Each structure stands twice: as C-alpha cells, then as structure tokens.
Amino acid sequence: MMKNSKILIRIKRLSEIEEYKKLGITNFLFALEEFSIGYETFTIEELKDLDENTYLLLNRVLDNKSINDFKIIKDKLSFCKGIIFEDLGIYEIMKDSKIPLIWNQNHFAVNTSSINIWLDKVSSVIISSELEKSELEYILNNVKKEVILPVFGFNMAMYSRRTLLSFYNEYKNLKNITSANLTTGNKSFIAYENKYGTVLFYKKPFNIIGKIDEKYDNNIKFYYIDPRDLSISDFEELLQGNITNDENQFFENKTVYRIGDLND
C-alpha cells in the first residue's frame, strides 16, 4: 500500500492544495506557464511564495527563443524542490544548479540502460507509463537510484508543435476551440491546444494503484498521480480502489516489438 506522503500529485487549482494536505499529501507538481502544454499552468509569481514541496513540470519541446526565455527566469526558480523536464536544453542550462532535475521523456524511459544512464546525470527519472507489468517490475528491481512511478493518469498519445485544432477549424470554417474529443475506430482521445502546439491524451486513464508489489517501494521516490478531471472526493475514492473506469492496455498486455507479433 503506497503511503500518501510518497504521492506526487499534479495541481490544477491552488485551492486544492489544502484539501490534499488533509489527506497527508505533501508533494505537489505545477505545470509552469510558457513551458508546459496540455495542463493547467501557473506563473512563478503564483508559486514562489508557497510554503510547500513544489515541483515544476516543463514538458514543452523548446525553440531557441524559449531556451533564451528560460535562461532569463532560471535564477527565479530556487524555491522549487525539483524540475521535471523533457527538453534537453533545460538540462544543459540547469545541470550545474542546486535544483534537483528529473528526466521525463515518457516514450524513452522504457529500459534500464537508458534510465540508469540518466540517473547518473539527474536526481531521478519518471518511468514510462507504457510498460507491461513484468517489464516495469524488472526496471524497478534494477534501477540504481529512486525513480518516480506514474500510477494514475492519462497517457499522452501524441505531441505536435503544430496547432492542429486551429488548422482544422480554419480549413473547415469552424469556430476555433482549444480542446476537443476525438474518436478514431474504437479509440477515444482528448486534444488540447495552446500557442505552442497540440497534445492528444487517451480518454480513459491508466490505473495501477495497488498493482505493484510493495517490495519495490524502496526504489520509488514518488508515486505520481495526474487527477485531471477528478474532484477531491473522487480522488479519495481512487485511493480506496473504488474508481475502476480505467484502461491498462500497456500494463496488461505484452509489448509489441514487431508487426508480425500482432498475429500471435
């Protein structure tokens, strides 16, 4: 049973923090404005005076201008307990700082070699949420430092720096929107767009809470939860195992390495 004190939860509204603290949760993740996509964002001014364990999410792929913009603000980030980054430019800028860095390239953190190489460079790594159970457990058993394990959230199916919803709406002469529900075949997604691009998340969440053996706990720094649409009461139900509207397609099925394997 994971301890609430080891949960890292993404915050959607500042008012949620006190409610989560009542549940014993003390580690909070905030998507940083101008450097994140697909999530509710916060400014440095909103976060710098919080007396909390504040972690920052920077998941955009950056261009030269954005890299320069980040250099301007980097000295203002000393309040945070860690930076979860995707673009390697962030690592190059911050690698000599005292702020712990956490590597987060979801589709790459899928094997012990890549993960342990990065664990030599950074404070921790967020393990991919697209691993089959035995693969995930093998990694957890062989990492050289504590890692962060996503246990509930919504897999990002695609990220493009193009504003795909705007392009489509312009082409079809439709009213512009920044989010949309999309369906193809039997798969449903939700798309989010801002000026930096478009992301697609699977509509149903993955949920492996309680499905990882407690023996791996010493190798896990945080259990990461992205609540997205959950209220605080929904979140409590989730921790008690009462929310089951999930889809663990990766966790419960073997990884396909070759197209021919699909016929097995």
Short mmCIF file of C-alpha atoms in Angstrom, two decimals:
data_model
loop_
_atom_site.label_atom_id
_atom_site.label_comp_id
_atom_site.label_asym_id
_atom_site.label_seq_id
_atom_site.Cartn_x
_atom_site.Cartn_y
_atom_site.Cartn_z
CA MET A 1 0.00 0.00 0.00
CA MET A 2 1.62 3.26 -1.09
CA LYS A 3 1.93 5.93 1.56
CA ASN A 4 0.17 9.22 0.84
CA SER A 5 3.36 11.01 1.88
CA LYS A 6 5.06 9.45 -1.16
CA ILE A 7 2.43 10.66 -3.63
CA LEU A 8 3.36 13.43 -6.07
CA ILE A 9 0.18 14.98 -7.41
CA ARG A 10 -0.31 17.49 -10.20
CA ILE A 11 -2.23 20.55 -9.10
CA LYS A 12 -4.97 22.07 -11.27
CA ARG A 13 -6.03 24.86 -8.90
CA LEU A 14 -4.17 26.38 -5.96
CA SER A 15 -7.25 25.91 -3.78
CA GLU A 16 -6.76 22.13 -3.99
CA ILE A 17 -3.52 22.14 -2.02
CA GLU A 18 -5.04 22.42 1.45
CA GLU A 19 -7.55 19.67 0.67
CA TYR A 20 -4.79 17.30 -0.44
CA LYS A 21 -2.74 18.15 2.65
CA LYS A 22 -5.64 16.98 4.82
CA LEU A 23 -5.13 13.58 3.18
CA GLY A 24 -1.43 13.55 4.07
CA ILE A 25 -0.15 14.54 0.64
CA THR A 26 2.76 16.97 0.76
CA ASN A 27 4.38 16.89 -2.70
CA PHE A 28 2.83 18.98 -5.45
CA LEU A 29 3.55 19.32 -9.17
CA PHE A 30 2.75 22.51 -11.09
CA ALA A 31 2.95 22.96 -14.85
CA LEU A 32 4.91 26.15 -15.46
CA GLU A 33 3.34 28.78 -17.69
CA GLU A 34 5.02 29.25 -21.08
CA PHE A 35 6.96 25.99 -20.69
CA SER A 36 4.18 23.40 -20.50
CA ILE A 37 1.45 22.08 -22.76
CA GLY A 38 -1.68 20.04 -22.11
CA TYR A 39 -2.14 21.09 -18.48
CA GLU A 40 -3.36 23.98 -16.34
CA THR A 41 -0.35 26.24 -15.82
CA PHE A 42 0.94 28.58 -13.12
CA THR A 43 3.25 31.57 -13.11
CA ILE A 44 6.37 31.93 -11.00
CA GLU A 45 4.64 34.71 -9.09
CA GLU A 46 1.83 32.34 -8.10
CA LEU A 47 4.24 29.67 -6.89
CA LYS A 48 7.33 31.32 -5.46
CA ASP A 49 5.88 32.08 -2.03
CA LEU A 50 4.13 28.76 -1.47
CA ASP A 51 5.43 27.04 1.63
CA GLU A 52 5.14 23.61 0.03
CA ASN A 53 7.21 20.91 -1.64
CA THR A 54 6.83 22.50 -5.05
CA TYR A 55 7.92 20.65 -8.19
CA LEU A 56 7.75 22.18 -11.66
CA LEU A 57 6.67 20.46 -14.86
CA LEU A 58 8.29 21.69 -18.08
CA ASN A 59 7.09 19.38 -20.85
CA ARG A 60 7.33 21.57 -23.95
CA VAL A 61 9.82 20.97 -26.73
CA LEU A 62 11.54 24.34 -26.85
CA ASP A 63 12.81 26.52 -29.68
CA ASN A 64 15.74 28.94 -29.48
CA LYS A 65 13.59 31.82 -28.25
CA SER A 66 12.07 29.72 -25.48
CA ILE A 67 15.50 28.50 -24.41
CA ASN A 68 16.63 32.11 -24.11
CA ASP A 69 13.44 32.97 -22.22
CA PHE A 70 14.17 30.17 -19.78
CA LYS A 71 17.70 31.42 -19.21
CA ILE A 72 16.19 34.73 -18.11
CA ILE A 73 13.97 33.14 -15.45
CA LYS A 74 16.15 30.25 -14.26
CA ASP A 75 17.52 32.15 -11.27
CA LYS A 76 13.95 32.73 -10.05
CA LEU A 77 13.32 29.01 -9.61
CA SER A 78 15.30 28.43 -6.42
CA PHE A 79 12.03 27.99 -4.49
CA CYS A 80 11.25 24.66 -6.15
CA LYS A 81 12.24 21.21 -4.92
CA GLY A 82 12.76 19.85 -8.41
CA ILE A 83 12.25 20.42 -12.12
CA ILE A 84 10.66 17.72 -14.26
CA PHE A 85 11.90 18.37 -17.79
CA GLU A 86 11.54 16.93 -21.27
CA ASP A 87 13.64 19.24 -23.48
CA LEU A 88 17.35 18.54 -23.05
CA GLY A 89 18.03 22.26 -23.30
CA ILE A 90 16.61 22.58 -19.78
CA TYR A 91 19.09 20.00 -18.56
CA GLU A 92 22.03 21.79 -20.17
CA ILE A 93 21.01 25.10 -18.59
CA MET A 94 20.28 23.70 -15.12
CA LYS A 95 22.73 20.80 -14.74
CA ASP A 96 25.13 22.82 -12.59
CA SER A 97 22.40 24.33 -10.43
CA LYS A 98 21.43 23.08 -6.97
CA ILE A 99 17.87 22.31 -8.09
CA PRO A 100 17.23 18.55 -8.49
CA LEU A 101 16.43 17.62 -12.09
CA ILE A 102 14.05 14.84 -13.10
CA TRP A 103 14.18 13.38 -16.61
CA ASN A 104 10.74 12.87 -18.15
CA GLN A 105 10.68 11.58 -21.71
CA ASN A 106 7.82 9.13 -21.48
CA HIS A 107 8.45 7.14 -24.63
CA PHE A 108 12.18 6.78 -23.87
CA ALA A 109 12.27 5.77 -20.18
CA VAL A 110 11.47 2.17 -21.07
CA ASN A 111 14.66 0.24 -20.32
CA THR A 112 17.23 0.03 -17.55
CA SER A 113 20.13 1.15 -19.75
CA SER A 114 18.56 4.49 -20.69
CA ILE A 115 17.18 5.05 -17.21
CA ASN A 116 20.40 4.26 -15.36
CA ILE A 117 22.46 6.42 -17.72
CA TRP A 118 20.20 9.33 -16.89
CA LEU A 119 20.24 8.50 -13.19
CA ASP A 120 23.98 9.20 -13.32
CA LYS A 121 23.14 12.71 -14.51
CA VAL A 122 19.96 13.69 -12.68
CA SER A 123 18.21 13.32 -9.36
CA SER A 124 15.51 10.97 -10.62
CA VAL A 125 13.60 9.70 -13.67
CA ILE A 126 9.89 9.33 -14.36
CA ILE A 127 9.35 5.79 -15.60
CA SER A 128 7.26 5.38 -18.74
CA SER A 129 3.58 4.63 -18.19
CA GLU A 130 3.60 2.44 -21.31
CA LEU A 131 5.26 -0.65 -19.85
CA GLU A 132 3.88 -4.14 -19.35
CA LYS A 133 3.85 -5.28 -15.72
CA SER A 134 6.84 -7.65 -15.88
CA GLU A 135 8.90 -5.09 -17.82
CA LEU A 136 8.08 -2.40 -15.27
CA GLU A 137 8.94 -4.64 -12.34
CA TYR A 138 12.24 -5.61 -13.94
CA ILE A 139 13.14 -1.93 -14.27
CA LEU A 140 12.10 -1.15 -10.69
CA ASN A 141 14.28 -4.02 -9.50
CA ASN A 142 17.34 -2.82 -11.41
CA VAL A 143 17.45 0.97 -11.15
CA LYS A 144 20.47 2.46 -9.38
CA LYS A 145 18.51 5.29 -7.70
CA GLU A 146 14.96 6.03 -6.67
CA VAL A 147 12.61 6.72 -9.58
CA ILE A 148 9.14 8.22 -9.95
CA LEU A 149 6.38 5.81 -10.89
CA PRO A 150 3.18 7.06 -12.58
CA VAL A 151 0.30 5.11 -11.05
CA PHE A 152 -2.72 7.04 -12.34
CA GLY A 153 -3.11 9.42 -15.24
CA PHE A 154 -3.74 9.82 -18.93
CA ASN A 155 -1.19 8.61 -21.45
CA MET A 156 -0.10 11.22 -23.96
CA ALA A 157 -0.62 9.63 -27.36
CA MET A 158 0.84 12.48 -29.40
CA TYR A 159 2.50 15.87 -29.10
CA SER A 160 2.97 18.20 -32.06
CA ARG A 161 4.29 21.73 -32.16
CA ARG A 162 1.64 22.43 -34.80
CA THR A 163 -1.69 23.99 -33.76
CA LEU A 164 -3.73 21.18 -35.28
CA LEU A 165 -7.16 22.17 -33.96
CA SER A 166 -6.76 25.71 -35.25
CA PHE A 167 -5.62 24.49 -38.65
CA TYR A 168 -8.60 22.15 -38.93
CA ASN A 169 -11.13 24.73 -37.78
CA GLU A 170 -9.74 27.30 -40.18
CA TYR A 171 -9.88 24.81 -43.06
CA LYS A 172 -13.48 23.85 -42.22
CA ASN A 173 -14.56 27.44 -41.41
CA LEU A 174 -15.47 26.39 -37.88
CA LYS A 175 -15.34 28.30 -34.63
CA ASN A 176 -11.91 27.93 -33.10
CA ILE A 177 -11.61 25.78 -29.97
CA THR A 178 -8.66 24.80 -27.81
CA SER A 179 -9.88 21.36 -26.71
CA ALA A 180 -11.85 18.61 -28.41
CA ASN A 181 -12.94 15.00 -28.00
CA LEU A 182 -11.73 12.87 -30.90
CA THR A 183 -12.53 9.30 -31.89
CA THR A 184 -10.91 7.01 -34.42
CA GLY A 185 -12.02 3.40 -34.65
CA ASN A 186 -12.56 2.21 -31.10
CA LYS A 187 -10.10 4.68 -29.56
CA SER A 188 -11.09 7.99 -27.99
CA PHE A 189 -8.81 10.90 -27.23
CA ILE A 190 -8.99 14.41 -25.86
CA ALA A 191 -6.95 17.09 -27.61
CA TYR A 192 -5.58 20.25 -26.03
CA GLU A 193 -4.00 23.13 -27.90
CA ASN A 194 -2.20 26.29 -26.94
CA LYS A 195 0.04 28.60 -28.94
CA TYR A 196 2.90 26.12 -28.59
CA GLY A 197 1.19 23.13 -30.20
CA THR A 198 -1.27 20.29 -29.67
CA VAL A 199 -1.33 17.22 -27.44
CA LEU A 200 -3.61 14.18 -27.54
CA PHE A 201 -4.33 12.16 -24.40
CA TYR A 202 -6.11 8.85 -24.25
CA LYS A 203 -9.65 9.47 -23.00
CA LYS A 204 -9.51 6.73 -20.37
CA PRO A 205 -6.90 6.80 -17.61
CA PHE A 206 -4.42 4.10 -16.72
CA ASN A 207 -4.56 2.99 -13.10
CA ILE A 208 -2.01 0.70 -11.46
CA ILE A 209 -2.61 1.79 -7.88
CA GLY A 210 -2.18 -1.29 -5.70
CA LYS A 211 -0.89 -3.40 -8.60
CA ILE A 212 2.84 -3.04 -7.91
CA ASP A 213 4.40 -5.22 -5.22
CA GLU A 214 5.38 -3.34 -2.06
CA LYS A 215 8.87 -4.82 -2.25
CA TYR A 216 9.73 -2.18 -4.88
CA ASP A 217 8.79 0.71 -2.59
CA ASN A 218 12.39 1.44 -1.57
CA ASN A 219 13.25 2.09 -5.22
CA ILE A 220 10.36 4.51 -5.72
CA LYS A 221 10.80 8.16 -4.78
CA PHE A 222 7.23 9.18 -5.60
CA TYR A 223 4.05 7.63 -6.89
CA TYR A 224 2.87 10.17 -9.47
CA ILE A 225 -0.85 10.87 -9.92
CA ASP A 226 -2.37 13.18 -12.54
CA PRO A 227 -6.00 13.64 -11.44
CA ARG A 228 -7.12 15.74 -14.45
CA ASP A 229 -10.93 15.59 -14.07
CA LEU A 230 -11.10 14.14 -10.56
CA SER A 231 -12.57 16.11 -7.68
CA ILE A 232 -11.06 15.74 -4.21
CA SER A 233 -13.81 13.29 -3.24
CA ASP A 234 -13.18 11.33 -6.48
CA PHE A 235 -9.51 11.25 -5.57
CA GLU A 236 -10.27 9.74 -2.17
CA GLU A 237 -12.37 7.08 -3.90
CA LEU A 238 -9.46 6.42 -6.25
CA LEU A 239 -7.07 5.77 -3.36
CA GLN A 240 -9.59 3.38 -1.84
CA GLY A 241 -9.81 1.42 -5.09
CA ASN A 242 -13.37 2.45 -5.86
CA ILE A 243 -12.74 4.05 -9.27
CA THR A 244 -12.37 1.45 -11.99
CA ASN A 245 -13.11 3.36 -15.20
CA ASP A 246 -9.61 2.77 -16.47
CA GLU A 247 -7.80 1.09 -19.33
CA ASN A 248 -4.46 -0.55 -18.61
CA GLN A 249 -3.76 -1.54 -22.18
CA PHE A 250 0.01 -1.26 -21.79
CA PHE A 251 0.34 -2.68 -18.28
CA GLU A 252 -1.77 -5.75 -19.02
CA ASN A 253 -0.51 -6.64 -22.50
CA LYS A 254 2.92 -7.66 -23.72
CA THR A 255 4.92 -5.10 -25.64
CA VAL A 256 4.78 -5.49 -29.42
CA TYR A 257 8.24 -5.15 -30.97
CA ARG A 258 7.41 -6.33 -34.49
CA ILE A 259 4.27 -6.01 -36.60
CA GLY A 260 4.27 -9.76 -37.02
CA ASP A 261 3.84 -10.19 -33.28
CA LEU A 262 0.33 -8.76 -33.58
CA ASN A 263 -0.77 -12.06 -35.14
CA ASP A 264 0.46 -14.15 -32.22
#
